[in-house]
């Protein structure tokens, strides 16, 4: 009897432990693993409060919102990841995911971009935006694929003007012999040389001390950059000659973006474009604030009765363009 009982207990225990062929106990519903967050980096040369950086933040915010936090873009402002030319190189081989840069240094990687920033090319800001937002702008964004970039969107950068520490510039003759810093771009070197000045290419971050120590006499940039870099403190003569309108661009690394799903690529592209109106509005506000600040600081601001002399001096640059790029210039000029 005792033995019979222990056999029964054994049988019951093994049923309890191994199911004994009985139905499996219902499993607790498994929580879906949270999708892995993708963290990406965007390099920006300007300070956190500059209008392009504000645009970058808006782009990052939209991507984050539209992927429910799955894709996070960290904006590294103030050249934390390096100066523009070096950053573009890193984006090209996939070490940095995105950057917002001026198209001047980008020309070294995609020569056709020279045609989009020729001196006195656009009649005004509206003309430039019609070009950038139309088929030509789209072709330019697409054309970057050949150089391993994904062209995402355009930002505003106003017009660039000359400034220096030596004298008032009223005509190209006043620029003669002055050492003028330019972006790291062959076109911009040729532009300054065509005006009779001595072009000195150097990264943005080095310009302030070069002005201060007299390594260079001047540079050229828009109002917000003139102020944000404090160049106005060491080069007080500013001439409104508006020699170029050089659009800003946000590019992604093709190597990196190709690894994302088509849906995520589309979200990123759309978010970049959707950040444009915000950046352009911020730009307009900042341009006024910066100009005001330069006036209040006592900068000597020269308004030219006409910039015809400057325009005439730029003609050889157009003649030097390859026939392909001359054709692009012709198409740009036709945009009404
Ligand atoms: C600014 C532009 C920067 C940088 C700088 C420069 O206007 O926003 O991206 O290119 O000019 O002169 O180096």
GROMACS .gro file of C-alpha atoms and ligand atoms in nm:
model
  349
    1UNK     CA    1   0.000   0.000   0.000
    2UNK     CA    2   0.279   0.237   0.103
    3UNK     CA    3   0.465   0.157  -0.218
    4UNK     CA    4   0.152   0.207  -0.428
    5UNK     CA    5   0.116   0.552  -0.276
    6UNK     CA    6   0.470   0.659  -0.354
    7UNK     CA    7   0.429   0.545  -0.718
    8UNK     CA    8   0.116   0.759  -0.742
    9UNK     CA    9   0.298   1.060  -0.595
   10UNK     CA   10   0.583   1.010  -0.844
   11UNK     CA   11   0.341   0.993  -1.136
   12UNK     CA   12   0.159   1.309  -1.021
   13UNK     CA   13   0.484   1.498  -0.969
   14UNK     CA   14   0.615   1.408  -1.313
   15UNK     CA   15   0.283   1.515  -1.466
   16UNK     CA   16   0.312   1.846  -1.290
   17UNK     CA   17   0.674   1.896  -1.395
   18UNK     CA   18   0.680   1.767  -1.750
   19UNK     CA   19   0.323   1.808  -1.852
   20UNK     CA   20   0.284   1.436  -1.907
   21UNK     CA   21   0.150   1.498  -2.258
   22UNK     CA   22  -0.108   1.739  -2.122
   23UNK     CA   23  -0.176   2.082  -2.281
   24UNK     CA   24   0.100   2.340  -2.238
   25UNK     CA   25   0.032   2.606  -1.982
   26UNK     CA   26  -0.052   2.935  -2.167
   27UNK     CA   27   0.259   3.151  -2.197
   28UNK     CA   28   0.262   3.507  -2.071
   29UNK     CA   29   0.245   3.737  -2.379
   30UNK     CA   30   0.602   3.833  -2.476
   31UNK     CA   31   0.675   4.207  -2.487
   32UNK     CA   32   0.800   4.307  -2.839
   33UNK     CA   33   1.164   4.413  -2.822
   34UNK     CA   34   1.187   4.792  -2.853
   35UNK     CA   35   1.320   4.887  -3.201
   36UNK     CA   36   1.687   4.973  -3.178
   37UNK     CA   37   1.748   5.345  -3.175
   38UNK     CA   38   1.970   5.476  -3.454
   39UNK     CA   39   2.183   5.768  -3.341
   40UNK     CA   40   2.331   5.984  -3.618
   41UNK     CA   41   2.564   6.286  -3.615
   42UNK     CA   42   2.529   6.615  -3.801
   43UNK     CA   43   2.826   6.852  -3.820
   44UNK     CA   44   2.769   7.228  -3.820
   45UNK     CA   45   3.035   7.497  -3.818
   46UNK     CA   46   2.825   7.770  -3.653
   47UNK     CA   47   2.734   7.834  -3.291
   48UNK     CA   48   2.424   7.684  -3.132
   49UNK     CA   49   2.214   7.999  -3.179
   50UNK     CA   50   2.306   8.071  -3.545
   51UNK     CA   51   2.019   8.038  -3.797
   52UNK     CA   52   2.169   7.737  -3.979
   53UNK     CA   53   2.212   7.552  -3.649
   54UNK     CA   54   1.853   7.632  -3.563
   55UNK     CA   55   1.755   7.480  -3.899
   56UNK     CA   56   1.963   7.168  -3.823
   57UNK     CA   57   1.784   7.131  -3.489
   58UNK     CA   58   1.447   7.157  -3.660
   59UNK     CA   59   1.551   6.889  -3.912
   60UNK     CA   60   1.661   6.664  -3.623
   61UNK     CA   61   1.338   6.732  -3.434
   62UNK     CA   62   1.122   6.639  -3.734
   63UNK     CA   63   1.311   6.315  -3.795
   64UNK     CA   64   1.282   6.223  -3.429
   65UNK     CA   65   0.909   6.299  -3.423
   66UNK     CA   66   0.831   6.117  -3.747
   67UNK     CA   67   1.017   5.800  -3.644
   68UNK     CA   68   0.876   5.805  -3.289
   69UNK     CA   69   1.224   5.853  -3.151
   70UNK     CA   70   1.372   5.562  -3.347
   71UNK     CA   71   1.615   5.789  -3.536
   72UNK     CA   72   1.797   6.049  -3.331
   73UNK     CA   73   2.017   6.309  -3.498
   74UNK     CA   74   2.264   6.481  -3.266
   75UNK     CA   75   2.374   6.822  -3.390
   76UNK     CA   76   2.742   6.895  -3.323
   77UNK     CA   77   2.765   7.272  -3.368
   78UNK     CA   78   3.062   7.512  -3.337
   79UNK     CA   79   3.290   7.294  -3.555
   80UNK     CA   80   3.312   7.029  -3.281
   81UNK     CA   81   3.361   6.767  -3.553
   82UNK     CA   82   3.605   6.979  -3.755
   83UNK     CA   83   3.614   7.256  -4.015
   84UNK     CA   84   3.392   7.235  -4.324
   85UNK     CA   85   3.632   7.086  -4.578
   86UNK     CA   86   3.750   6.808  -4.343
   87UNK     CA   87   3.392   6.736  -4.239
   88UNK     CA   88   3.275   6.704  -4.602
   89UNK     CA   89   3.551   6.446  -4.659
   90UNK     CA   90   3.434   6.247  -4.358
   91UNK     CA   91   3.074   6.255  -4.477
   92UNK     CA   92   3.193   6.129  -4.813
   93UNK     CA   93   3.341   5.814  -4.664
   94UNK     CA   94   3.071   5.764  -4.402
   95UNK     CA   95   3.248   5.865  -4.079
   96UNK     CA   96   3.003   6.153  -4.024
   97UNK     CA   97   2.637   6.106  -4.120
   98UNK     CA   98   2.529   6.460  -4.213
   99UNK     CA   99   2.661   6.810  -4.243
  100UNK     CA  100   2.527   7.154  -4.318
  101UNK     CA  101   2.784   7.351  -4.517
  102UNK     CA  102   2.824   7.639  -4.756
  103UNK     CA  103   2.834   7.519  -5.118
  104UNK     CA  104   3.172   7.694  -5.167
  105UNK     CA  105   3.388   7.424  -5.005
  106UNK     CA  106   3.155   7.159  -5.154
  107UNK     CA  107   3.269   7.258  -5.505
  108UNK     CA  108   3.602   7.087  -5.446
  109UNK     CA  109   3.403   6.760  -5.436
  110UNK     CA  110   3.138   6.845  -5.695
  111UNK     CA  111   3.273   7.103  -5.940
  112UNK     CA  112   2.931   7.176  -6.095
  113UNK     CA  113   2.843   7.367  -5.776
  114UNK     CA  114   3.055   7.658  -5.901
  115UNK     CA  115   2.775   7.742  -6.142
  116UNK     CA  116   2.534   7.795  -5.852
  117UNK     CA  117   2.745   8.056  -5.671
  118UNK     CA  118   2.890   8.275  -5.943
  119UNK     CA  119   2.929   8.641  -5.844
  120UNK     CA  120   2.626   8.853  -5.932
  121UNK     CA  121   2.450   8.549  -6.075
  122UNK     CA  122   2.109   8.604  -5.919
  123UNK     CA  123   1.903   8.917  -5.970
  124UNK     CA  124   1.797   8.898  -5.605
  125UNK     CA  125   1.706   8.653  -5.328
  126UNK     CA  126   1.374   8.564  -5.493
  127UNK     CA  127   1.549   8.466  -5.813
  128UNK     CA  128   1.786   8.240  -5.617
  129UNK     CA  129   1.499   8.069  -5.436
  130UNK     CA  130   1.311   8.011  -5.762
  131UNK     CA  131   1.621   7.838  -5.897
  132UNK     CA  132   1.687   7.631  -5.584
  133UNK     CA  133   1.325   7.527  -5.538
  134UNK     CA  134   1.278   7.444  -5.905
  135UNK     CA  135   1.413   7.173  -6.138
  136UNK     CA  136   1.768   7.316  -6.139
  137UNK     CA  137   1.792   7.300  -5.759
  138UNK     CA  138   1.661   6.943  -5.764
  139UNK     CA  139   1.914   6.843  -6.035
  140UNK     CA  140   2.193   6.982  -5.820
  141UNK     CA  141   2.080   6.787  -5.512
  142UNK     CA  142   2.061   6.468  -5.722
  143UNK     CA  143   2.399   6.533  -5.883
  144UNK     CA  144   2.571   6.481  -5.548
  145UNK     CA  145   2.507   6.106  -5.558
  146UNK     CA  146   2.800   6.067  -5.797
  147UNK     CA  147   3.026   6.206  -5.527
  148UNK     CA  148   2.875   5.974  -5.262
  149UNK     CA  149   2.655   6.235  -5.096
  150UNK     CA  150   2.281   6.267  -5.062
  151UNK     CA  151   2.174   6.627  -5.125
  152UNK     CA  152   1.896   6.705  -4.878
  153UNK     CA  153   1.797   7.071  -4.868
  154UNK     CA  154   1.896   7.436  -4.908
  155UNK     CA  155   1.922   7.702  -4.639
  156UNK     CA  156   1.952   8.078  -4.665
  157UNK     CA  157   2.280   8.262  -4.630
  158UNK     CA  158   2.190   8.604  -4.768
  159UNK     CA  159   2.454   8.793  -4.963
  160UNK     CA  160   2.827   8.817  -4.893
  161UNK     CA  161   3.015   9.145  -4.863
  162UNK     CA  162   3.378   9.250  -4.820
  163UNK     CA  163   3.515   9.377  -4.490
  164UNK     CA  164   3.862   9.469  -4.373
  165UNK     CA  165   4.068   9.642  -4.109
  166UNK     CA  166   4.247   9.892  -4.336
  167UNK     CA  167   4.017  10.121  -4.531
  168UNK     CA  168   3.681  10.189  -4.681
  169UNK     CA  169   3.620   9.995  -5.005
  170UNK     CA  170   3.427  10.204  -5.255
  171UNK     CA  171   3.550  10.042  -5.575
  172UNK     CA  172   3.758   9.735  -5.671
  173UNK     CA  173   4.062   9.966  -5.686
  174UNK     CA  174   4.043  10.004  -5.306
  175UNK     CA  175   4.084   9.626  -5.267
  176UNK     CA  176   4.412   9.625  -5.455
  177UNK     CA  177   4.690   9.455  -5.261
  178UNK     CA  178   4.473   9.368  -4.959
  179UNK     CA  179   4.504   9.013  -4.827
  180UNK     CA  180   4.151   8.881  -4.823
  181UNK     CA  181   4.053   8.550  -4.667
  182UNK     CA  182   3.830   8.329  -4.879
  183UNK     CA  183   3.663   7.994  -4.818
  184UNK     CA  184   3.860   7.690  -4.932
  185UNK     CA  185   3.737   7.718  -5.289
  186UNK     CA  186   3.921   7.780  -5.615
  187UNK     CA  187   3.635   7.989  -5.750
  188UNK     CA  188   3.645   8.222  -5.449
  189UNK     CA  189   4.023   8.256  -5.479
  190UNK     CA  190   3.984   8.353  -5.845
  191UNK     CA  191   3.708   8.597  -5.757
  192UNK     CA  192   3.924   8.788  -5.510
  193UNK     CA  193   4.219   8.783  -5.748
  194UNK     CA  194   3.999   8.921  -6.028
  195UNK     CA  195   3.933   9.223  -5.804
  196UNK     CA  196   4.304   9.286  -5.755
  197UNK     CA  197   4.327   9.160  -5.396
  198UNK     CA  198   4.541   8.873  -5.266
  199UNK     CA  199   4.328   8.568  -5.190
  200UNK     CA  200   4.412   8.374  -4.874
  201UNK     CA  201   4.206   8.055  -4.831
  202UNK     CA  202   4.168   7.935  -4.473
  203UNK     CA  203   3.913   7.756  -4.253
  204UNK     CA  204   3.641   7.971  -4.099
  205UNK     CA  205   3.758   7.915  -3.742
  206UNK     CA  206   4.101   8.066  -3.809
  207UNK     CA  207   3.984   8.396  -3.954
  208UNK     CA  208   3.938   8.593  -3.632
  209UNK     CA  209   4.295   8.551  -3.510
  210UNK     CA  210   4.433   8.599  -3.863
  211UNK     CA  211   4.254   8.936  -3.876
  212UNK     CA  212   4.366   9.026  -3.527
  213UNK     CA  213   4.731   8.947  -3.589
  214UNK     CA  214   4.733   9.106  -3.934
  215UNK     CA  215   4.803   8.782  -4.123
  216UNK     CA  216   4.512   8.895  -4.340
  217UNK     CA  217   4.357   9.238  -4.392
  218UNK     CA  218   4.002   9.133  -4.453
  219UNK     CA  219   3.749   8.869  -4.545
  220UNK     CA  220   3.398   8.850  -4.687
  221UNK     CA  221   3.076   8.720  -4.543
  222UNK     CA  222   2.710   8.791  -4.468
  223UNK     CA  223   2.590   9.004  -4.174
  224UNK     CA  224   2.516   8.720  -3.929
  225UNK     CA  225   2.862   8.561  -3.977
  226UNK     CA  226   3.036   8.900  -3.952
  227UNK     CA  227   2.877   8.939  -3.609
  228UNK     CA  228   2.871   8.581  -3.474
  229UNK     CA  229   3.246   8.542  -3.531
  230UNK     CA  230   3.323   8.886  -3.382
  231UNK     CA  231   3.509   8.977  -3.702
  232UNK     CA  232   3.336   9.315  -3.677
  233UNK     CA  233   3.551   9.391  -3.373
  234UNK     CA  234   3.875   9.359  -3.570
  235UNK     CA  235   3.769   9.459  -3.924
  236UNK     CA  236   3.534   9.752  -3.902
  237UNK     CA  237   3.508   9.855  -4.271
  238UNK     CA  238   3.214   9.673  -4.430
  239UNK     CA  239   3.104   9.742  -4.789
  240UNK     CA  240   2.764   9.630  -4.909
  241UNK     CA  241   2.869   9.507  -5.254
  242UNK     CA  242   2.668   9.179  -5.236
  243UNK     CA  243   2.914   9.001  -5.466
  244UNK     CA  244   2.775   8.653  -5.408
  245UNK     CA  245   2.473   8.464  -5.282
  246UNK     CA  246   2.612   8.128  -5.176
  247UNK     CA  247   2.337   7.891  -5.068
  248UNK     CA  248   2.384   7.667  -4.766
  249UNK     CA  249   2.318   7.297  -4.814
  250UNK     CA  250   2.256   6.994  -4.593
  251UNK     CA  251   2.408   6.673  -4.722
  252UNK     CA  252   2.404   6.317  -4.596
  253UNK     CA  253   2.652   6.036  -4.641
  254UNK     CA  254   2.534   5.806  -4.921
  255UNK     CA  255   2.722   5.510  -4.772
  256UNK     CA  256   2.532   5.556  -4.444
  257UNK     CA  257   2.189   5.643  -4.581
  258UNK     CA  258   2.191   5.352  -4.829
  259UNK     CA  259   2.192   5.117  -4.528
  260UNK     CA  260   1.861   5.256  -4.395
  261UNK     CA  261   1.522   5.133  -4.513
  262UNK     CA  262   1.361   5.314  -4.806
  263UNK     CA  263   1.093   5.444  -4.565
  264UNK     CA  264   1.351   5.593  -4.330
  265UNK     CA  265   1.540   5.749  -4.622
  266UNK     CA  266   1.216   5.912  -4.735
  267UNK     CA  267   1.141   6.044  -4.383
  268UNK     CA  268   1.489   6.199  -4.364
  269UNK     CA  269   1.462   6.362  -4.707
  270UNK     CA  270   1.119   6.507  -4.635
  271UNK     CA  271   1.216   6.631  -4.287
  272UNK     CA  272   1.516   6.817  -4.433
  273UNK     CA  273   1.298   6.993  -4.691
  274UNK     CA  274   1.033   7.066  -4.429
  275UNK     CA  275   1.291   7.239  -4.209
  276UNK     CA  276   1.363   7.498  -4.480
  277UNK     CA  277   1.082   7.752  -4.414
  278UNK     CA  278   1.179   7.766  -4.048
  279UNK     CA  279   1.547   7.825  -4.127
  280UNK     CA  280   1.466   8.092  -4.385
  281UNK     CA  281   1.242   8.278  -4.139
  282UNK     CA  282   1.511   8.261  -3.869
  283UNK     CA  283   1.765   8.384  -4.122
  284UNK     CA  284   1.562   8.693  -4.210
  285UNK     CA  285   1.528   8.788  -3.844
  286UNK     CA  286   1.897   8.733  -3.771
  287UNK     CA  287   2.015   8.930  -4.075
  288UNK     CA  288   1.840   9.243  -3.943
  289UNK     CA  289   1.961   9.193  -3.587
  290UNK     CA  290   2.321   9.147  -3.704
  291UNK     CA  291   2.320   9.453  -3.930
  292UNK     CA  292   2.180   9.661  -3.645
  293UNK     CA  293   2.450   9.532  -3.413
  294UNK     CA  294   2.727   9.627  -3.659
  295UNK     CA  295   2.585   9.978  -3.690
  296UNK     CA  296   2.557  10.018  -3.314
  297UNK     CA  297   2.914   9.894  -3.268
  298UNK     CA  298   3.037  10.179  -3.488
  299UNK     CA  299   3.140   9.976  -3.794
  300UNK     CA  300   3.193  10.190  -4.102
  301UNK     CA  301   2.935  10.067  -4.348
  302UNK     CA  302   2.978  10.168  -4.710
  303UNK     CA  303   2.674  10.160  -4.935
  304UNK     CA  304   2.770  10.161  -5.304
  305UNK     CA  305   2.568  10.379  -5.540
  306UNK     CA  306   2.609  10.094  -5.789
  307UNK     CA  307   2.802   9.769  -5.793
  308UNK     CA  308   2.859   9.787  -6.171
  309UNK     CA  309   3.237   9.811  -6.136
  310UNK     CA  310   3.247   9.499  -5.918
  311UNK     CA  311   3.023   9.316  -6.163
  312UNK     CA  312   3.239   9.410  -6.459
  313UNK     CA  313   3.551   9.281  -6.283
  314UNK     CA  314   3.389   8.936  -6.245
  315UNK     CA  315   3.338   8.881  -6.618
  316UNK     CA  316   3.661   8.677  -6.667
  317UNK     CA  317   3.531   8.422  -6.414
  318UNK     CA  318   3.233   8.349  -6.638
  319UNK     CA  319   3.458   8.315  -6.942
  320UNK     CA  320   3.669   8.060  -6.755
  321UNK     CA  321   3.374   7.829  -6.677
  322UNK     CA  322   3.353   7.504  -6.872
  323UNK     CA  323   3.091   7.501  -7.152
  324UNK     CA  324   2.868   7.272  -6.939
  325UNK     CA  325   2.867   7.515  -6.652
  326UNK     CA  326   2.815   7.812  -6.882
  327UNK     CA  327   2.503   7.633  -7.002
  328UNK     CA  328   2.381   7.596  -6.642
  329UNK     CA  329   2.443   7.968  -6.586
  330UNK     CA  330   2.239   8.044  -6.897
  331UNK     CA  331   1.951   7.830  -6.766
  332UNK     CA  332   1.969   7.998  -6.424
  333UNK     CA  333   1.950   8.341  -6.582
  334UNK     CA  334   1.644   8.237  -6.779
  335UNK     CA  335   1.450   8.154  -6.462
  336UNK     CA  336   1.195   8.430  -6.417
  337LIG     C1  337   2.931   8.126  -4.364
  337LIG     C2  338   2.874   7.988  -4.387
  337LIG     C3  339   2.964   7.884  -4.325
  337LIG     C4  340   3.109   7.901  -4.371
  337LIG     C5  341   3.154   8.045  -4.360
  337LIG     C6  342   3.292   8.069  -4.419
  337LIG     O1  343   2.849   8.222  -4.425
  337LIG     O2  344   2.748   7.980  -4.326
  337LIG     O3  345   2.913   7.759  -4.354
  337LIG     O4  346   3.124   7.853  -4.501
  337LIG     O5  347   3.062   8.133  -4.419
  337LIG     O6  348   3.313   8.177  -4.473
  337LIG     O7  349   3.379   7.982  -4.407
   0.00000   0.00000   0.00000
